Amino acid sequence: MSFVVAIDGPAGSGKGTITKNVGEKLGLVYIDTGATFRCVALNMLQEKIDINEEEKIKKMLDNINIEMNENGQIFLNNEEVTNRIRQNDVNDFVSPISTIKIVRDKLLEIQRKIAQGKNVIMEGRDIGTVVFPNADVKIYLDASAEERARRRVKQNQEKGIPTSYEEVLKNIIDRDNRDSNREVAPLKKAEDAIYVDSTNMTIEEVTNKITEIIENSMSK
Ligand code: DC
């Protein structure tokens, strides 16, 4: 029997960092499901497939191979794409791609397979609602749009990328609307998920809080 922790929430809520930290602390395998959507977006860019070309998308999905190893490396069709899938062309393309039903159906299968037989902490938008509705622990991690924009601007400044706060905030609000209002598997809190608002918390505080929630559930 495997143990599954589902962490859902909007872009910029800190899910990635927190999930990685908690996974390391508790010895759970960390799975980033956004990376699987990014792999599909990259494959479509590589093969120059347009969002409306359903037959081509189907064929591409029949042949796609996505793998993740324990060091957090991501492989698309046996090529390492860990950094490539974080670049701007993929950032811009991935959100519309994630609304396509056949893409979500295929990735659902892949995500469940990656987690099979392991103790995992999985982050995404629909883990507690669709991928693992029977997860042992469900967390919905949130933060205000303004705080998420501030975090993104700070991250970019640290990387030397000049960024406007207003532009980032608008981008975050647009993405929230698209992720929450799509027909298939929209971003929403599962009824039985624990809501954690990280707006006024440090990374360490959120890591400790979520670790504690999971430990309590493991000891039951
Ligand atoms: O978490 P991220 O930014 O890497 O996610 C990339 C995109 O994939 C994002 O626009 C939402 C989508 N996504 C999704 O629809 N469902 C998931 N479980 C994970 C990501």
PDB file of C-alpha atoms and ligand atoms in Angstrom:
ATOM      1  CA  MET A   1       0.000   0.000   0.000  1.00  0.00           C
ATOM      2  CA  SER A   2       1.325   3.406  -0.870  1.00  0.00           C
ATOM      3  CA  PHE A   3       0.838   6.689   0.973  1.00  0.00           C
ATOM      4  CA  VAL A   4      -0.273   9.667  -1.129  1.00  0.00           C
ATOM      5  CA  VAL A   5      -0.113  13.358  -0.222  1.00  0.00           C
ATOM      6  CA  ALA A   6      -1.849  15.732  -2.669  1.00  0.00           C
ATOM      7  CA  ILE A   7      -0.816  19.396  -2.754  1.00  0.00           C
ATOM      8  CA  ASP A   8      -2.900  21.654  -4.986  1.00  0.00           C
ATOM      9  CA  GLY A   9      -2.953  25.395  -5.448  1.00  0.00           C
ATOM     10  CA  PRO A  10      -2.461  28.269  -7.883  1.00  0.00           C
ATOM     11  CA  ALA A  11       0.744  29.310  -9.659  1.00  0.00           C
ATOM     12  CA  GLY A  12       3.169  31.048  -7.309  1.00  0.00           C
ATOM     13  CA  SER A  13       1.670  29.702  -4.073  1.00  0.00           C
ATOM     14  CA  GLY A  14       5.033  28.113  -3.231  1.00  0.00           C
ATOM     15  CA  LYS A  15       3.844  24.557  -3.957  1.00  0.00           C
ATOM     16  CA  GLY A  16       7.030  23.520  -5.772  1.00  0.00           C
ATOM     17  CA  THR A  17       9.499  24.549  -3.062  1.00  0.00           C
ATOM     18  CA  ILE A  18       7.295  23.422  -0.187  1.00  0.00           C
ATOM     19  CA  THR A  19       6.494  20.050  -1.751  1.00  0.00           C
ATOM     20  CA  LYS A  20      10.186  19.370  -2.394  1.00  0.00           C
ATOM     21  CA  ASN A  21      11.172  20.379   1.175  1.00  0.00           C
ATOM     22  CA  VAL A  22       8.430  18.315   2.819  1.00  0.00           C
ATOM     23  CA  GLY A  23       9.157  15.321   0.563  1.00  0.00           C
ATOM     24  CA  GLU A  24      12.831  15.396   1.607  1.00  0.00           C
ATOM     25  CA  LYS A  25      11.970  15.720   5.299  1.00  0.00           C
ATOM     26  CA  LEU A  26       9.507  12.827   5.291  1.00  0.00           C
ATOM     27  CA  GLY A  27      11.142  10.572   2.673  1.00  0.00           C
ATOM     28  CA  LEU A  28       8.278  10.878   0.183  1.00  0.00           C
ATOM     29  CA  VAL A  29       8.928  10.819  -3.574  1.00  0.00           C
ATOM     30  CA  TYR A  30       8.287  14.290  -4.994  1.00  0.00           C
ATOM     31  CA  ILE A  31       6.216  14.458  -8.183  1.00  0.00           C
ATOM     32  CA  ASP A  32       5.655  17.720 -10.048  1.00  0.00           C
ATOM     33  CA  THR A  33       2.648  17.151 -12.344  1.00  0.00           C
ATOM     34  CA  GLY A  34       2.991  20.595 -13.978  1.00  0.00           C
ATOM     35  CA  ALA A  35       6.191  19.203 -15.527  1.00  0.00           C
ATOM     36  CA  THR A  36       4.161  16.559 -17.390  1.00  0.00           C
ATOM     37  CA  PHE A  37       1.979  19.287 -18.967  1.00  0.00           C
ATOM     38  CA  ARG A  38       5.152  21.210 -19.791  1.00  0.00           C
ATOM     39  CA  CYS A  39       6.557  18.114 -21.565  1.00  0.00           C
ATOM     40  CA  VAL A  40       3.451  17.873 -23.763  1.00  0.00           C
ATOM     41  CA  ALA A  41       3.692  21.601 -24.584  1.00  0.00           C
ATOM     42  CA  LEU A  42       7.388  21.214 -25.483  1.00  0.00           C
ATOM     43  CA  ASN A  43       6.708  18.149 -27.652  1.00  0.00           C
ATOM     44  CA  MET A  44       4.052  20.114 -29.546  1.00  0.00           C
ATOM     45  CA  LEU A  45       6.463  23.021 -30.057  1.00  0.00           C
ATOM     46  CA  GLN A  46       9.164  20.626 -31.267  1.00  0.00           C
ATOM     47  CA  GLU A  47       6.801  18.926 -33.714  1.00  0.00           C
ATOM     48  CA  LYS A  48       5.143  22.248 -34.670  1.00  0.00           C
ATOM     49  CA  ILE A  49       1.678  20.985 -33.740  1.00  0.00           C
ATOM     50  CA  ASP A  50      -1.010  23.601 -33.349  1.00  0.00           C
ATOM     51  CA  ILE A  51      -3.526  23.569 -30.478  1.00  0.00           C
ATOM     52  CA  ASN A  52      -6.417  22.796 -32.914  1.00  0.00           C
ATOM     53  CA  GLU A  53      -4.772  19.823 -34.655  1.00  0.00           C
ATOM     54  CA  GLU A  54      -6.500  17.064 -32.710  1.00  0.00           C
ATOM     55  CA  GLU A  55      -5.386  14.129 -34.863  1.00  0.00           C
ATOM     56  CA  LYS A  56      -1.735  15.175 -34.632  1.00  0.00           C
ATOM     57  CA  ILE A  57      -2.058  15.708 -30.884  1.00  0.00           C
ATOM     58  CA  LYS A  58      -3.549  12.205 -30.495  1.00  0.00           C
ATOM     59  CA  LYS A  59      -0.704  10.646 -32.458  1.00  0.00           C
ATOM     60  CA  MET A  60       1.898  12.561 -30.466  1.00  0.00           C
ATOM     61  CA  LEU A  61       0.282  11.430 -27.174  1.00  0.00           C
ATOM     62  CA  ASP A  62       0.275   7.785 -28.347  1.00  0.00           C
ATOM     63  CA  ASN A  63       4.053   7.951 -28.714  1.00  0.00           C
ATOM     64  CA  ILE A  64       5.025  10.208 -25.804  1.00  0.00           C
ATOM     65  CA  ASN A  65       7.317   8.952 -23.053  1.00  0.00           C
ATOM     66  CA  ILE A  66       7.706  11.072 -19.900  1.00  0.00           C
ATOM     67  CA  GLU A  67       9.966   9.960 -17.061  1.00  0.00           C
ATOM     68  CA  MET A  68      11.155  11.483 -13.780  1.00  0.00           C
ATOM     69  CA  ASN A  69      14.037  10.236 -11.702  1.00  0.00           C
ATOM     70  CA  GLU A  70      14.734  10.552  -7.976  1.00  0.00           C
ATOM     71  CA  ASN A  71      17.069  13.534  -8.597  1.00  0.00           C
ATOM     72  CA  GLY A  72      14.208  15.585  -9.993  1.00  0.00           C
ATOM     73  CA  GLN A  73      15.340  15.276 -13.611  1.00  0.00           C
ATOM     74  CA  ILE A  74      12.613  15.148 -16.275  1.00  0.00           C
ATOM     75  CA  PHE A  75      12.964  13.191 -19.522  1.00  0.00           C
ATOM     76  CA  LEU A  76      10.830  13.637 -22.632  1.00  0.00           C
ATOM     77  CA  ASN A  77      11.231  10.810 -25.144  1.00  0.00           C
ATOM     78  CA  ASN A  78      14.568   9.906 -23.471  1.00  0.00           C
ATOM     79  CA  GLU A  79      15.981  13.445 -23.708  1.00  0.00           C
ATOM     80  CA  GLU A  80      16.647  15.434 -20.533  1.00  0.00           C
ATOM     81  CA  VAL A  81      14.403  18.546 -20.545  1.00  0.00           C
ATOM     82  CA  THR A  82      14.486  19.627 -16.857  1.00  0.00           C
ATOM     83  CA  ASN A  83      15.519  23.232 -17.616  1.00  0.00           C
ATOM     84  CA  ARG A  84      14.158  23.406 -21.144  1.00  0.00           C
ATOM     85  CA  ILE A  85      10.529  23.081 -19.950  1.00  0.00           C
ATOM     86  CA  ARG A  86      10.916  26.221 -17.741  1.00  0.00           C
ATOM     87  CA  GLN A  87      11.703  28.511 -20.676  1.00  0.00           C
ATOM     88  CA  ASN A  88       9.377  31.268 -21.885  1.00  0.00           C
ATOM     89  CA  ASP A  89       8.023  29.575 -25.003  1.00  0.00           C
ATOM     90  CA  VAL A  90       6.828  26.641 -22.869  1.00  0.00           C
ATOM     91  CA  ASN A  91       5.529  28.973 -20.101  1.00  0.00           C
ATOM     92  CA  ASP A  92       3.334  30.739 -22.645  1.00  0.00           C
ATOM     93  CA  PHE A  93       2.048  27.594 -24.358  1.00  0.00           C
ATOM     94  CA  VAL A  94       1.406  25.268 -21.401  1.00  0.00           C
ATOM     95  CA  SER A  95      -1.707  26.824 -19.868  1.00  0.00           C
ATOM     96  CA  PRO A  96      -3.887  26.536 -23.029  1.00  0.00           C
ATOM     97  CA  ILE A  97      -2.511  23.017 -23.606  1.00  0.00           C
ATOM     98  CA  SER A  98      -3.615  21.985 -20.127  1.00  0.00           C
ATOM     99  CA  THR A  99      -7.273  22.684 -21.049  1.00  0.00           C
ATOM    100  CA  ILE A 100      -7.339  19.981 -23.795  1.00  0.00           C
ATOM    101  CA  LYS A 101      -9.301  16.931 -22.617  1.00  0.00           C
ATOM    102  CA  ILE A 102      -7.293  14.269 -24.487  1.00  0.00           C
ATOM    103  CA  VAL A 103      -4.087  15.746 -23.041  1.00  0.00           C
ATOM    104  CA  ARG A 104      -5.471  15.630 -19.490  1.00  0.00           C
ATOM    105  CA  ASP A 105      -6.765  12.057 -19.950  1.00  0.00           C
ATOM    106  CA  LYS A 106      -3.369  10.837 -21.138  1.00  0.00           C
ATOM    107  CA  LEU A 107      -1.472  12.673 -18.395  1.00  0.00           C
ATOM    108  CA  LEU A 108      -3.837  11.351 -15.734  1.00  0.00           C
ATOM    109  CA  GLU A 109      -2.788   7.841 -16.775  1.00  0.00           C
ATOM    110  CA  ILE A 110       0.915   8.792 -16.768  1.00  0.00           C
ATOM    111  CA  GLN A 111       0.713  10.562 -13.383  1.00  0.00           C
ATOM    112  CA  ARG A 112      -0.997   7.601 -11.706  1.00  0.00           C
ATOM    113  CA  LYS A 113       1.578   5.249 -13.195  1.00  0.00           C
ATOM    114  CA  ILE A 114       4.521   7.363 -11.964  1.00  0.00           C
ATOM    115  CA  ALA A 115       3.113   7.220  -8.407  1.00  0.00           C
ATOM    116  CA  GLN A 116       2.250   3.506  -8.460  1.00  0.00           C
ATOM    117  CA  GLY A 117       3.542   1.553  -5.457  1.00  0.00           C
ATOM    118  CA  LYS A 118       5.448   4.534  -4.018  1.00  0.00           C
ATOM    119  CA  ASN A 119       4.942   6.849  -1.054  1.00  0.00           C
ATOM    120  CA  VAL A 120       4.504  10.175  -2.819  1.00  0.00           C
ATOM    121  CA  ILE A 121       3.893  13.861  -2.380  1.00  0.00           C
ATOM    122  CA  MET A 122       2.355  15.110  -5.604  1.00  0.00           C
ATOM    123  CA  GLU A 123       1.759  18.733  -6.529  1.00  0.00           C
ATOM    124  CA  GLY A 124      -0.556  20.194  -9.171  1.00  0.00           C
ATOM    125  CA  ARG A 125      -4.006  21.674  -9.648  1.00  0.00           C
ATOM    126  CA  ASP A 126      -6.309  18.636  -9.580  1.00  0.00           C
ATOM    127  CA  ILE A 127      -4.447  16.010  -7.539  1.00  0.00           C
ATOM    128  CA  GLY A 128      -6.901  15.904  -4.613  1.00  0.00           C
ATOM    129  CA  THR A 129      -9.979  16.261  -6.841  1.00  0.00           C
ATOM    130  CA  VAL A 130      -9.201  14.072  -9.889  1.00  0.00           C
ATOM    131  CA  VAL A 131      -5.829  12.267  -9.899  1.00  0.00           C
ATOM    132  CA  PHE A 132      -5.985  10.872  -6.354  1.00  0.00           C
ATOM    133  CA  PRO A 133      -9.446  11.625  -4.898  1.00  0.00           C
ATOM    134  CA  ASN A 134      -8.665   9.071  -2.167  1.00  0.00           C
ATOM    135  CA  ALA A 135      -5.290  10.602  -1.213  1.00  0.00           C
ATOM    136  CA  ASP A 136      -4.296  10.085   2.440  1.00  0.00           C
ATOM    137  CA  VAL A 137      -3.652  13.812   2.966  1.00  0.00           C
ATOM    138  CA  LYS A 138      -4.921  16.710   0.859  1.00  0.00           C
ATOM    139  CA  ILE A 139      -3.628  20.256   1.171  1.00  0.00           C
ATOM    140  CA  TYR A 140      -4.775  23.321  -0.756  1.00  0.00           C
ATOM    141  CA  LEU A 141      -1.952  25.860  -0.628  1.00  0.00           C
ATOM    142  CA  ASP A 142      -2.939  29.422  -1.426  1.00  0.00           C
ATOM    143  CA  ALA A 143      -1.612  32.986  -1.215  1.00  0.00           C
ATOM    144  CA  SER A 144      -3.059  36.303  -2.354  1.00  0.00           C
ATOM    145  CA  ALA A 145      -2.423  37.220  -6.005  1.00  0.00           C
ATOM    146  CA  GLU A 146      -0.496  40.327  -4.857  1.00  0.00           C
ATOM    147  CA  GLU A 147       1.827  38.284  -2.644  1.00  0.00           C
ATOM    148  CA  ARG A 148       2.396  35.705  -5.393  1.00  0.00           C
ATOM    149  CA  ALA A 149       3.277  38.524  -7.797  1.00  0.00           C
ATOM    150  CA  ARG A 150       5.715  40.021  -5.248  1.00  0.00           C
ATOM    151  CA  ARG A 151       7.410  36.611  -4.858  1.00  0.00           C
ATOM    152  CA  ARG A 152       7.735  36.168  -8.634  1.00  0.00           C
ATOM    153  CA  VAL A 153       9.233  39.682  -9.063  1.00  0.00           C
ATOM    154  CA  LYS A 154      11.747  38.978  -6.264  1.00  0.00           C
ATOM    155  CA  GLN A 155      12.717  35.624  -7.824  1.00  0.00           C
ATOM    156  CA  ASN A 156      13.266  37.300 -11.198  1.00  0.00           C
ATOM    157  CA  GLN A 157      15.291  40.130  -9.640  1.00  0.00           C
ATOM    158  CA  GLU A 158      17.544  37.551  -7.975  1.00  0.00           C
ATOM    159  CA  LYS A 159      18.089  35.989 -11.409  1.00  0.00           C
ATOM    160  CA  GLY A 160      18.825  39.448 -12.887  1.00  0.00           C
ATOM    161  CA  ILE A 161      15.633  39.492 -15.002  1.00  0.00           C
ATOM    162  CA  PRO A 162      14.003  42.960 -14.920  1.00  0.00           C
ATOM    163  CA  THR A 163      10.271  42.480 -14.273  1.00  0.00           C
ATOM    164  CA  SER A 164       7.313  44.801 -13.801  1.00  0.00           C
ATOM    165  CA  TYR A 165       5.085  44.059 -10.800  1.00  0.00           C
ATOM    166  CA  GLU A 166       1.919  45.168 -12.652  1.00  0.00           C
ATOM    167  CA  GLU A 167       2.653  42.871 -15.580  1.00  0.00           C
ATOM    168  CA  VAL A 168       3.341  39.868 -13.335  1.00  0.00           C
ATOM    169  CA  LEU A 169       0.179  40.523 -11.305  1.00  0.00           C
ATOM    170  CA  LYS A 170      -1.947  40.677 -14.461  1.00  0.00           C
ATOM    171  CA  ASN A 171      -0.349  37.456 -15.735  1.00  0.00           C
ATOM    172  CA  ILE A 172      -1.087  35.681 -12.437  1.00  0.00           C
ATOM    173  CA  ILE A 173      -4.723  36.830 -12.373  1.00  0.00           C
ATOM    174  CA  ASP A 174      -5.204  35.731 -16.026  1.00  0.00           C
ATOM    175  CA  ARG A 175      -3.690  32.336 -15.290  1.00  0.00           C
ATOM    176  CA  ASP A 176      -5.813  31.875 -12.144  1.00  0.00           C
ATOM    177  CA  ASN A 177      -8.944  32.622 -14.175  1.00  0.00           C
ATOM    178  CA  ARG A 178      -7.976  30.204 -16.929  1.00  0.00           C
ATOM    179  CA  ASP A 179      -6.975  27.407 -14.520  1.00  0.00           C
ATOM    180  CA  SER A 180     -10.105  27.846 -12.348  1.00  0.00           C
ATOM    181  CA  ASN A 181     -12.685  28.275 -15.103  1.00  0.00           C
ATOM    182  CA  ARG A 182     -11.688  25.543 -17.544  1.00  0.00           C
ATOM    183  CA  GLU A 183     -14.214  22.781 -18.120  1.00  0.00           C
ATOM    184  CA  VAL A 184     -11.967  19.792 -17.436  1.00  0.00           C
ATOM    185  CA  ALA A 185     -10.423  19.341 -13.994  1.00  0.00           C
ATOM    186  CA  PRO A 186     -10.419  23.017 -12.952  1.00  0.00           C
ATOM    187  CA  LEU A 187      -8.271  24.275 -10.108  1.00  0.00           C
ATOM    188  CA  LYS A 188     -10.403  24.074  -6.969  1.00  0.00           C
ATOM    189  CA  LYS A 189     -10.051  23.016  -3.377  1.00  0.00           C
ATOM    190  CA  ALA A 190     -11.222  19.452  -2.720  1.00  0.00           C
ATOM    191  CA  GLU A 191     -13.950  19.464  -0.084  1.00  0.00           C
ATOM    192  CA  ASP A 192     -11.796  17.442   2.298  1.00  0.00           C
ATOM    193  CA  ALA A 193      -8.539  19.342   1.656  1.00  0.00           C
ATOM    194  CA  ILE A 194      -6.907  21.364   4.445  1.00  0.00           C
ATOM    195  CA  TYR A 195      -6.623  25.020   3.398  1.00  0.00           C
ATOM    196  CA  VAL A 196      -3.250  26.663   4.095  1.00  0.00           C
ATOM    197  CA  ASP A 197      -2.843  30.369   3.330  1.00  0.00           C
ATOM    198  CA  SER A 198       0.864  31.157   2.956  1.00  0.00           C
ATOM    199  CA  THR A 199       0.419  34.906   2.291  1.00  0.00           C
ATOM    200  CA  ASN A 200       1.998  35.956   5.584  1.00  0.00           C
ATOM    201  CA  MET A 201       4.179  32.892   6.194  1.00  0.00           C
ATOM    202  CA  THR A 202       7.834  32.139   5.416  1.00  0.00           C
ATOM    203  CA  ILE A 203       8.818  29.057   3.405  1.00  0.00           C
ATOM    204  CA  GLU A 204      10.097  27.474   6.606  1.00  0.00           C
ATOM    205  CA  GLU A 205       6.832  28.113   8.461  1.00  0.00           C
ATOM    206  CA  VAL A 206       4.753  26.598   5.656  1.00  0.00           C
ATOM    207  CA  THR A 207       7.116  23.601   5.376  1.00  0.00           C
ATOM    208  CA  ASN A 208       6.810  22.961   9.125  1.00  0.00           C
ATOM    209  CA  LYS A 209       3.032  23.358   9.155  1.00  0.00           C
ATOM    210  CA  ILE A 210       2.487  20.934   6.263  1.00  0.00           C
ATOM    211  CA  THR A 211       5.033  18.449   7.667  1.00  0.00           C
ATOM    212  CA  GLU A 212       3.117  18.477  10.940  1.00  0.00           C
ATOM    213  CA  ILE A 213      -0.250  17.894   9.201  1.00  0.00           C
ATOM    214  CA  ILE A 214       1.178  14.880   7.321  1.00  0.00           C
ATOM    215  CA  GLU A 215       2.942  13.447  10.389  1.00  0.00           C
ATOM    216  CA  ASN A 216      -0.315  13.633  12.346  1.00  0.00           C
ATOM    217  CA  SER A 217      -2.097  11.727   9.618  1.00  0.00           C
ATOM    218  CA  MET A 218       0.714   9.115   9.330  1.00  0.00           C
ATOM    219  CA  SER A 219       0.585   8.375  13.054  1.00  0.00           C
ATOM    220  CA  LYS A 220      -3.179   7.658  12.997  1.00  0.00           C
TER     221      LYS A 220
HETATM  222  O1   DC B   1       2.746  24.193 -11.940  1.00  0.00           O
HETATM  223  P1   DC B   1       3.202  24.623 -13.321  1.00  0.00           P
HETATM  224  O2   DC B   1       3.269  26.127 -13.515  1.00  0.00           O
HETATM  225  O3   DC B   1       4.455  23.953 -13.767  1.00  0.00           O
HETATM  226  O4   DC B   1       2.026  24.109 -14.292  1.00  0.00           O
HETATM  227  C1   DC B   1       2.052  24.341 -15.675  1.00  0.00           C
HETATM  228  C2   DC B   1       0.635  24.384 -16.222  1.00  0.00           C
HETATM  229  O5   DC B   1       0.030  23.107 -16.162  1.00  0.00           O
HETATM  230  C3   DC B   1      -0.315  25.360 -15.522  1.00  0.00           C
HETATM  231  O6   DC B   1      -0.780  26.317 -16.462  1.00  0.00           O
HETATM  232  C4   DC B   1      -1.479  24.555 -15.035  1.00  0.00           C
HETATM  233  C5   DC B   1      -1.289  23.187 -15.623  1.00  0.00           C
HETATM  234  N1   DC B   1      -1.455  22.106 -14.649  1.00  0.00           N
HETATM  235  C6   DC B   1      -2.691  21.515 -14.578  1.00  0.00           C
HETATM  236  O7   DC B   1      -3.601  21.926 -15.279  1.00  0.00           O
HETATM  237  N2   DC B   1      -2.884  20.456 -13.739  1.00  0.00           N
HETATM  238  C7   DC B   1      -1.888  19.990 -12.964  1.00  0.00           C
HETATM  239  N3   DC B   1      -2.110  18.942 -12.145  1.00  0.00           N
HETATM  240  C8   DC B   1      -0.612  20.608 -12.998  1.00  0.00           C
HETATM  241  C9   DC B   1      -0.440  21.680 -13.870  1.00  0.00           C
END
